[in-house]
């Protein structure tokens, strides 16, 4: 499923919204999450999972081809940790009542 | 940020009713979950891909007793962030 399919599915479920509206809202959801992570903020979606931003220190690396030492700048990388409910559902396990 | 904050942002800044914003945000995560539950991957351009990977069963050891045990195969969800997301975390403006 791509974002396009997701928007089409939303449009099917909410016939009172125009296709354009569905597109605007779905894009706004992901934009909001990208912005939050850009601020270094953690995102927690109950029953789904959480996104955190981890910091990587600057380090010296090597160009694997030439063996040259290169400096790798510090950076921030996004991480996703799947929530308990979704972890169980993906694995085909029953989800206990009242999880999250 | 929580789901409630995502919803608030949509009805405050994008201008939909609170109900529409709530319903669509809930439905979005439901649809994604349903897809992943079926083992289908979900690709969100500009954000990242959610992929279900199958882990084979393997032998492990109980570190406390040293007993050999079989760790069952299972399905796990992984998220691969898009280049756009990775770049936006390192664009400089809001670096901490």
Tab-separated table of C-alpha atoms in Angstrom:
chain	number	residue	atom	x	y	z
A	1	UNK	CA	0.000	0.000	0.000
A	2	UNK	CA	1.281	3.439	-0.886
A	3	UNK	CA	0.206	6.816	0.416
A	4	UNK	CA	-1.991	7.156	-2.674
A	5	UNK	CA	-3.856	3.920	-1.815
A	6	UNK	CA	-4.197	5.126	1.757
A	7	UNK	CA	-5.761	8.388	0.576
A	8	UNK	CA	-8.154	6.480	-1.715
A	9	UNK	CA	-9.188	4.247	1.187
A	10	UNK	CA	-9.795	7.276	3.435
A	11	UNK	CA	-11.868	8.824	0.658
A	12	UNK	CA	-13.984	5.673	0.445
A	13	UNK	CA	-14.622	5.683	4.198
A	14	UNK	CA	-15.500	9.385	4.376
A	15	UNK	CA	-17.663	10.131	1.353
A	16	UNK	CA	-18.532	13.615	2.642
A	17	UNK	CA	-14.898	14.674	2.208
A	18	UNK	CA	-13.606	15.476	-1.255
A	19	UNK	CA	-10.676	13.488	-2.578
A	20	UNK	CA	-8.613	16.632	-2.241
A	21	UNK	CA	-9.605	16.956	1.447
A	22	UNK	CA	-8.546	13.377	2.136
A	23	UNK	CA	-5.232	14.086	0.469
A	24	UNK	CA	-4.704	17.288	2.466
A	25	UNK	CA	-5.439	15.590	5.796
A	26	UNK	CA	-3.309	12.505	5.165
A	27	UNK	CA	-0.396	14.677	4.051
A	28	UNK	CA	-0.877	16.910	7.098
A	29	UNK	CA	-0.600	13.882	9.409
A	30	UNK	CA	2.785	12.870	8.053
A	31	UNK	CA	3.977	16.492	7.771
A	32	UNK	CA	3.120	17.006	11.442
A	33	UNK	CA	5.169	13.938	12.365
A	34	UNK	CA	8.140	14.984	10.229
A	35	UNK	CA	8.039	18.459	11.830
A	36	UNK	CA	7.862	17.030	15.346
A	37	UNK	CA	10.858	14.791	14.702
A	38	UNK	CA	12.659	17.755	13.151
A	39	UNK	CA	12.254	19.456	16.531
A	40	UNK	CA	13.772	16.397	18.135
A	41	UNK	CA	10.399	15.525	19.632
A	42	UNK	CA	9.294	11.988	20.353
A	43	UNK	CA	6.001	10.799	18.838
A	44	UNK	CA	3.852	8.219	20.524
A	45	UNK	CA	0.839	6.691	18.801
A	46	UNK	CA	-1.031	4.342	21.124
A	47	UNK	CA	-1.497	0.886	19.677
A	48	UNK	CA	0.884	1.664	16.856
A	49	UNK	CA	4.318	2.602	18.096
A	50	UNK	CA	6.661	5.455	18.797
A	51	UNK	CA	9.167	7.429	16.810
A	52	UNK	CA	12.265	8.792	18.479
A	53	UNK	CA	15.194	10.804	17.209
A	54	UNK	CA	18.595	9.444	18.152
A	55	UNK	CA	21.816	11.392	18.040
A	56	UNK	CA	24.907	10.059	16.369
A	57	UNK	CA	28.189	11.647	17.362
A	58	UNK	CA	30.695	12.788	14.760
A	59	UNK	CA	33.181	10.025	14.060
A	60	UNK	CA	36.028	9.071	11.854
A	61	UNK	CA	35.083	6.627	9.177
A	62	UNK	CA	36.825	5.053	6.269
A	63	UNK	CA	36.057	5.005	2.636
A	64	UNK	CA	35.751	1.240	2.225
A	65	UNK	CA	37.062	1.402	-1.325
A	66	UNK	CA	40.160	3.524	-0.901
A	67	UNK	CA	40.778	3.052	2.823
A	68	UNK	CA	40.988	6.796	3.230
A	69	UNK	CA	39.997	8.250	6.583
A	70	UNK	CA	37.004	10.540	6.302
A	71	UNK	CA	35.259	12.467	9.030
A	72	UNK	CA	31.574	11.712	9.405
A	73	UNK	CA	29.592	14.626	10.854
A	74	UNK	CA	27.259	14.265	13.836
A	75	UNK	CA	23.719	13.540	12.742
A	76	UNK	CA	20.243	12.737	13.943
A	77	UNK	CA	18.494	9.591	12.829
A	78	UNK	CA	14.831	8.612	13.196
A	79	UNK	CA	13.920	5.357	14.913
A	80	UNK	CA	10.606	3.526	15.125
A	81	UNK	CA	9.696	1.187	17.928
A	82	UNK	CA	6.598	-0.872	17.274
A	83	UNK	CA	3.915	-0.814	19.966
A	84	UNK	CA	2.838	-3.954	21.763
A	85	UNK	CA	-0.564	-4.260	20.119
A	86	UNK	CA	0.760	-3.909	16.577
A	87	UNK	CA	3.766	-6.134	17.320
A	88	UNK	CA	1.408	-8.945	18.340
A	89	UNK	CA	-0.991	-8.350	15.466
A	90	UNK	CA	1.791	-8.447	12.862
A	91	UNK	CA	2.989	-11.723	14.337
A	92	UNK	CA	-0.536	-13.179	14.202
A	93	UNK	CA	-0.744	-13.457	17.984
A	94	UNK	CA	-3.863	-12.670	19.977
A	95	UNK	CA	-3.902	-9.214	21.533
A	96	UNK	CA	-4.838	-9.389	25.230
A	97	UNK	CA	-7.803	-7.310	26.305
A	98	UNK	CA	-6.861	-3.806	27.399
A	99	UNK	CA	-3.441	-3.694	25.726
A	100	UNK	CA	-2.484	-0.032	25.420
B	1	UNK	CA	3.698	14.420	20.158
B	2	UNK	CA	0.628	12.253	20.579
B	3	UNK	CA	-2.264	11.368	18.310
B	4	UNK	CA	-4.317	14.088	20.033
B	5	UNK	CA	-1.716	16.683	19.051
B	6	UNK	CA	-1.678	15.544	15.446
B	7	UNK	CA	-5.478	15.855	15.426
B	8	UNK	CA	-5.324	19.316	17.028
B	9	UNK	CA	-2.872	20.491	14.432
B	10	UNK	CA	-5.144	19.380	11.617
B	11	UNK	CA	-8.227	21.124	12.866
B	12	UNK	CA	-6.443	24.237	14.011
B	13	UNK	CA	-4.042	24.827	11.191
B	14	UNK	CA	-5.537	23.019	8.229
B	15	UNK	CA	-9.119	23.949	9.106
B	16	UNK	CA	-11.174	20.790	9.283
B	17	UNK	CA	-13.737	20.073	11.988
B	18	UNK	CA	-12.467	18.388	15.097
B	19	UNK	CA	-14.609	15.371	14.258
B	20	UNK	CA	-13.289	15.009	10.713
B	21	UNK	CA	-9.716	15.431	11.895
B	22	UNK	CA	-10.192	12.829	14.641
B	23	UNK	CA	-11.950	10.329	12.382
B	24	UNK	CA	-9.423	10.568	9.574
B	25	UNK	CA	-6.382	10.336	11.863
B	26	UNK	CA	-7.840	7.273	13.605
B	27	UNK	CA	-8.749	5.692	10.267
B	28	UNK	CA	-5.295	6.355	8.853
B	29	UNK	CA	-3.529	4.415	11.585
B	30	UNK	CA	-6.211	1.701	11.471
B	31	UNK	CA	-5.758	1.217	7.728
B	32	UNK	CA	-1.971	1.061	8.078
B	33	UNK	CA	-2.259	-1.445	10.930
B	34	UNK	CA	-4.708	-3.603	8.970
B	35	UNK	CA	-2.351	-3.680	6.009
B	36	UNK	CA	0.679	-4.609	8.097
B	37	UNK	CA	-1.308	-7.266	9.907
B	38	UNK	CA	-1.877	-8.926	6.534
B	39	UNK	CA	1.866	-8.805	5.947
B	40	UNK	CA	1.566	-6.142	3.293
B	41	UNK	CA	4.098	-3.335	3.307
B	42	UNK	CA	3.066	0.292	3.563
B	43	UNK	CA	5.028	2.921	1.698
B	44	UNK	CA	4.517	6.558	2.618
B	45	UNK	CA	6.473	8.793	0.286
B	46	UNK	CA	8.324	11.551	2.100
B	47	UNK	CA	8.068	9.637	5.373
B	48	UNK	CA	9.207	6.042	5.085
B	49	UNK	CA	8.251	2.435	4.517
B	50	UNK	CA	6.798	0.001	7.040
B	51	UNK	CA	7.816	-3.538	6.136
B	52	UNK	CA	6.951	-6.877	7.739
B	53	UNK	CA	9.972	-9.189	7.859
B	54	UNK	CA	9.925	-12.886	8.664
B	55	UNK	CA	12.505	-14.147	11.149
B	56	UNK	CA	13.505	-17.776	10.933
B	57	UNK	CA	13.553	-19.912	14.088
B	58	UNK	CA	17.037	-20.105	15.593
B	59	UNK	CA	18.880	-21.670	18.461
B	60	UNK	CA	19.519	-19.533	21.457
B	61	UNK	CA	20.694	-19.998	24.979
B	62	UNK	CA	19.238	-19.009	28.277
B	63	UNK	CA	22.036	-16.766	29.491
B	64	UNK	CA	21.278	-17.598	33.117
B	65	UNK	CA	21.188	-21.369	32.960
B	66	UNK	CA	23.091	-21.999	29.735
B	67	UNK	CA	20.274	-24.219	28.460
B	68	UNK	CA	19.922	-24.359	24.741
B	69	UNK	CA	16.483	-23.268	23.573
B	70	UNK	CA	14.781	-22.820	20.237
B	71	UNK	CA	13.697	-19.283	19.525
B	72	UNK	CA	10.597	-19.563	17.349
B	73	UNK	CA	10.335	-17.851	13.992
B	74	UNK	CA	8.233	-14.738	13.992
B	75	UNK	CA	7.167	-11.749	11.999
B	76	UNK	CA	8.516	-8.354	12.917
B	77	UNK	CA	7.735	-4.883	11.713
B	78	UNK	CA	10.535	-2.582	10.632
B	79	UNK	CA	10.451	1.024	9.600
B	80	UNK	CA	12.802	2.360	6.978
B	81	UNK	CA	12.824	6.146	7.040
B	82	UNK	CA	12.785	7.948	3.710
B	83	UNK	CA	15.718	10.064	2.573
B	84	UNK	CA	13.453	13.110	2.856
B	85	UNK	CA	12.757	12.416	6.526
B	86	UNK	CA	16.423	11.750	7.265
B	87	UNK	CA	17.426	14.965	5.555
B	88	UNK	CA	14.828	17.037	7.349
B	89	UNK	CA	16.246	15.914	10.702
B	90	UNK	CA	19.641	17.236	9.672
B	91	UNK	CA	18.734	20.380	7.805
B	92	UNK	CA	20.380	22.650	10.349
B	93	UNK	CA	17.589	25.081	11.183
B	94	UNK	CA	16.227	23.232	14.212
B	95	UNK	CA	19.314	21.273	15.229
B	96	UNK	CA	19.656	20.809	18.943
